[in-house]
GROMACS .gro file of C-alpha atoms in nm:
model
  203
    1MET     CA    1  -0.882   4.209   3.371
    2SER     CA    2  -0.806   3.840   3.340
    3LEU     CA    3  -0.643   3.673   3.042
    4ALA     CA    4  -0.916   3.408   3.063
    5PHE     CA    5  -1.181   3.672   2.996
    6LEU     CA    6  -0.995   3.807   2.695
    7ILE     CA    7  -0.935   3.463   2.544
    8THR     CA    8  -1.291   3.346   2.607
    9SER     CA    9  -1.434   3.668   2.464
   10PHE     CA   10  -1.218   3.643   2.153
   11VAL     CA   11  -1.324   3.283   2.088
   12ILE     CA   12  -1.690   3.379   2.130
   13VAL     CA   13  -1.663   3.684   1.905
   14ALA     CA   14  -1.451   3.518   1.635
   15THR     CA   15  -1.685   3.218   1.603
   16PRO     CA   16  -1.894   3.284   1.289
   17GLY     CA   17  -2.254   3.371   1.366
   18THR     CA   18  -2.529   3.601   1.245
   19GLY     CA   19  -2.334   3.922   1.304
   20ALA     CA   20  -2.018   3.800   1.136
   21LEU     CA   21  -2.217   3.668   0.842
   22TYR     CA   22  -2.396   3.999   0.800
   23THR     CA   23  -2.069   4.196   0.817
   24LEU     CA   24  -1.911   3.971   0.554
   25ALA     CA   25  -2.213   4.022   0.330
   26ALA     CA   26  -2.191   4.399   0.370
   27GLY     CA   27  -1.822   4.394   0.279
   28LEU     CA   28  -1.880   4.188  -0.033
   29SER     CA   29  -2.180   4.382  -0.157
   30ARG     CA   30  -2.112   4.739  -0.047
   31GLY     CA   31  -1.742   4.769   0.031
   32ALA     CA   32  -1.517   4.834   0.330
   33ARG     CA   33  -1.700   5.140   0.465
   34ALA     CA   34  -2.033   4.957   0.472
   35SER     CA   35  -1.871   4.656   0.640
   36VAL     CA   36  -1.739   4.879   0.920
   37LEU     CA   37  -2.088   5.030   0.956
   38ALA     CA   38  -2.230   4.676   0.974
   39ALA     CA   39  -1.976   4.579   1.240
   40PHE     CA   40  -2.066   4.891   1.439
   41ALA     CA   41  -2.438   4.818   1.405
   42CYS     CA   42  -2.400   4.456   1.515
   43THR     CA   43  -2.199   4.576   1.814
   44LEU     CA   44  -2.472   4.827   1.904
   45GLY     CA   45  -2.721   4.543   1.886
   46THR     CA   46  -2.547   4.374   2.181
   47VAL     CA   47  -2.580   4.680   2.409
   48PRO     CA   48  -2.938   4.607   2.530
   49HIS     CA   49  -2.839   4.247   2.607
   50LEU     CA   50  -2.534   4.354   2.804
   51LEU     CA   51  -2.734   4.612   2.998
   52ALA     CA   52  -3.007   4.357   3.065
   53ALA     CA   53  -2.749   4.115   3.203
   54VAL     CA   54  -2.586   4.381   3.422
   55THR     CA   55  -2.916   4.511   3.560
   56GLY     CA   56  -3.067   4.169   3.618
   57LEU     CA   57  -3.335   4.189   3.351
   58ALA     CA   58  -3.197   3.868   3.207
   59ALA     CA   59  -3.335   3.688   3.511
   60VAL     CA   60  -3.682   3.812   3.420
   61LEU     CA   61  -3.637   3.701   3.061
   62HIS     CA   62  -3.512   3.363   3.179
   63ALA     CA   63  -3.811   3.320   3.412
   64SER     CA   64  -4.072   3.437   3.162
   65GLY     CA   65  -4.126   3.180   2.891
   66VAL     CA   66  -4.367   3.410   2.706
   67ALA     CA   67  -4.117   3.699   2.690
   68PHE     CA   68  -3.838   3.470   2.575
   69GLN     CA   69  -4.047   3.301   2.308
   70THR     CA   70  -4.185   3.633   2.180
   71ILE     CA   71  -3.839   3.783   2.126
   72LYS     CA   72  -3.702   3.455   1.993
   73TYR     CA   73  -3.966   3.412   1.724
   74ALA     CA   74  -3.938   3.777   1.626
   75GLY     CA   75  -3.569   3.705   1.569
   76VAL     CA   76  -3.650   3.392   1.369
   77ALA     CA   77  -3.893   3.586   1.152
   78TYR     CA   78  -3.636   3.859   1.087
   79LEU     CA   79  -3.368   3.608   0.990
   80LEU     CA   80  -3.610   3.444   0.747
   81TYR     CA   81  -3.691   3.788   0.608
   82MET     CA   82  -3.318   3.852   0.559
   83ALA     CA   83  -3.284   3.514   0.386
   84TRP     CA   84  -3.573   3.591   0.149
   85MET     CA   85  -3.442   3.938   0.065
   86THR     CA   86  -3.090   3.805   0.008
   87TRP     CA   87  -3.219   3.525  -0.218
   88ARG     CA   88  -3.410   3.785  -0.420
   89ASP     CA   89  -3.096   4.000  -0.453
   90THR     CA   90  -3.245   4.290  -0.254
   91GLY     CA   91  -3.107   4.217   0.092
   92ALA     CA   92  -2.769   4.174   0.259
   93LEU     CA   93  -2.591   4.085  -0.066
   94ALA     CA   94  -2.760   4.335  -0.295
   95VAL     CA   95  -2.469   4.492  -0.484
   96ASP     CA   96  -2.443   4.865  -0.420
   97THR     CA   97  -2.161   5.035  -0.608
   98ALA     CA   98  -2.233   5.383  -0.474
   99PRO     CA   99  -2.399   5.358  -0.129
  100GLN     CA  100  -2.650   5.635  -0.060
  101PRO     CA  101  -2.751   5.760   0.288
  102ALA     CA  102  -3.065   5.543   0.277
  103SER     CA  103  -2.849   5.240   0.202
  104ARG     CA  104  -2.622   5.319   0.494
  105ARG     CA  105  -2.922   5.351   0.723
  106ALA     CA  106  -3.048   5.013   0.601
  107VAL     CA  107  -2.711   4.853   0.685
  108ILE     CA  108  -2.717   5.000   1.037
  109VAL     CA  109  -3.082   4.914   1.107
  110SER     CA  110  -3.043   4.554   0.985
  111GLY     CA  111  -2.724   4.500   1.185
  112ILE     CA  112  -2.878   4.629   1.508
  113THR     CA  113  -3.200   4.433   1.457
  114LEU     CA  114  -3.022   4.103   1.390
  115ASN     CA  115  -2.854   4.104   1.731
  116LEU     CA  116  -3.132   4.283   1.916
  117LEU     CA  117  -3.385   4.008   1.837
  118ASN     CA  118  -3.178   3.727   1.984
  119PRO     CA  119  -3.281   3.661   2.346
  120LYS     CA  120  -3.005   3.403   2.383
  121LEU     CA  121  -2.756   3.689   2.393
  122THR     CA  122  -2.914   3.825   2.710
  123ILE     CA  123  -2.911   3.484   2.877
  124PHE     CA  124  -2.554   3.428   2.757
  125PHE     CA  125  -2.424   3.753   2.905
  126PHE     CA  126  -2.618   3.687   3.224
  127ALA     CA  127  -2.425   3.361   3.263
  128PHE     CA  128  -2.095   3.482   3.114
  129LEU     CA  129  -2.012   3.813   3.282
  130PRO     CA  130  -2.058   3.712   3.648
  131GLN     CA  131  -1.796   3.437   3.605
  132PHE     CA  132  -1.530   3.709   3.593
  133VAL     CA  133  -1.665   3.919   3.881
  134PRO     CA  134  -1.622   3.752   4.222
  135ALA     CA  135  -1.934   3.742   4.437
  136GLY     CA  136  -1.952   4.027   4.683
  137GLU     CA  137  -1.679   4.229   4.514
  138PRO     CA  138  -1.718   4.605   4.562
  139HIS     CA  139  -1.830   4.796   4.253
  140SER     CA  140  -1.927   4.473   4.078
  141VAL     CA  141  -2.168   4.653   3.844
  142ALA     CA  142  -1.897   4.895   3.736
  143LYS     CA  143  -1.661   4.605   3.670
  144MET     CA  144  -1.922   4.421   3.463
  145LEU     CA  145  -1.980   4.738   3.261
  146ALA     CA  146  -1.605   4.764   3.201
  147LEU     CA  147  -1.590   4.400   3.089
  148SER     CA  148  -1.890   4.463   2.866
  149ALA     CA  149  -1.713   4.758   2.704
  150VAL     CA  150  -1.409   4.540   2.631
  151PHE     CA  151  -1.633   4.268   2.485
  152MET     CA  152  -1.808   4.523   2.263
  153ALA     CA  153  -1.477   4.671   2.144
  154MET     CA  154  -1.352   4.324   2.059
  155THR     CA  155  -1.675   4.246   1.874
  156PHE     CA  156  -1.643   4.560   1.665
  157VAL     CA  157  -1.276   4.502   1.578
  158VAL     CA  158  -1.318   4.135   1.484
  159PHE     CA  159  -1.633   4.195   1.278
  160ALA     CA  160  -1.471   4.493   1.105
  161VAL     CA  161  -1.170   4.279   1.013
  162TYR     CA  162  -1.405   4.017   0.868
  163GLY     CA  163  -1.586   4.280   0.666
  164VAL     CA  164  -1.275   4.462   0.540
  165CYS     CA  165  -1.121   4.131   0.432
  166ALA     CA  166  -1.440   4.051   0.241
  167ALA     CA  167  -1.432   4.398   0.084
  168ALA     CA  168  -1.071   4.340  -0.026
  169VAL     CA  169  -1.181   4.061  -0.262
  170ARG     CA  170  -1.503   4.241  -0.361
  171ASP     CA  171  -1.392   4.344  -0.710
  172LYS     CA  172  -1.277   3.994  -0.798
  173VAL     CA  173  -1.602   3.846  -0.674
  174LEU     CA  174  -1.828   4.101  -0.844
  175SER     CA  175  -1.653   4.044  -1.177
  176ARG     CA  176  -1.797   3.691  -1.175
  177PRO     CA  177  -2.179   3.721  -1.170
  178ARG     CA  178  -2.236   3.346  -1.139
  179LEU     CA  179  -2.013   3.336  -0.832
  180VAL     CA  180  -2.201   3.631  -0.682
  181ASP     CA  181  -2.529   3.448  -0.737
  182ARG     CA  182  -2.396   3.133  -0.568
  183ILE     CA  183  -2.256   3.328  -0.274
  184ARG     CA  184  -2.583   3.518  -0.234
  185LYS     CA  185  -2.784   3.198  -0.227
  186ALA     CA  186  -2.536   3.039   0.015
  187PHE     CA  187  -2.579   3.337   0.248
  188ALA     CA  188  -2.958   3.310   0.218
  189VAL     CA  189  -2.947   2.940   0.309
  190THR     CA  190  -2.718   3.020   0.602
  191PHE     CA  191  -2.965   3.280   0.731
  192VAL     CA  192  -3.234   3.011   0.716
  193ALA     CA  193  -3.009   2.770   0.906
  194LEU     CA  194  -2.939   3.033   1.172
  195SER     CA  195  -3.312   3.098   1.207
  196GLY     CA  196  -3.369   2.725   1.255
  197ARG     CA  197  -3.099   2.710   1.520
  198LEU     CA  198  -3.253   3.004   1.703
  199ALA     CA  199  -3.602   2.850   1.676
  200VAL     CA  200  -3.497   2.537   1.865
  201GLU     CA  201  -3.305   2.726   2.135
  202SER     CA  202  -3.444   2.704   2.484
  203ARG     CA  203  -3.376   2.907   2.793
   0.00000   0.00000   0.00000
């Protein structure tokens, strides 16, 4: 496994995006355990994209404008929904001092859905993974699956670190209601901005 792959993957994963934002929100609102669940869920949300890239389904998505646009606008709608729920104090930054099983399920479902409804991830992996697997190399699919597993592990670890760090300052943040309100609204606006960025993405 090349150092270039590891460095490139780390830069991609560490760059703040929807998944990182969601994991931070989970850490602030629900604590370290919920942030790790959020990191795990966001990582799971990349699995279909990785498999699509490895099996060649990304080529179909790239060729089909209707399929791409359908998934893209579903993702936009879900991000806007997350923004609205967060603004209303019932979404990603709804404070939960004693998470119940239903709350944990909500964290997992939201994390998976956020990444699942982003068709750019499929196109990205379709372009990214083959760069590190020479053309004609034996067992190329197996190697891409191995690289995908490393990418997923890195995603989980980095997101979990983000979330645990957010959880570490949770008590200080929650003791200042006005600050919580400002952070919640900032997260809501960021979800809107991310939905706008996804809306203008092309294949």
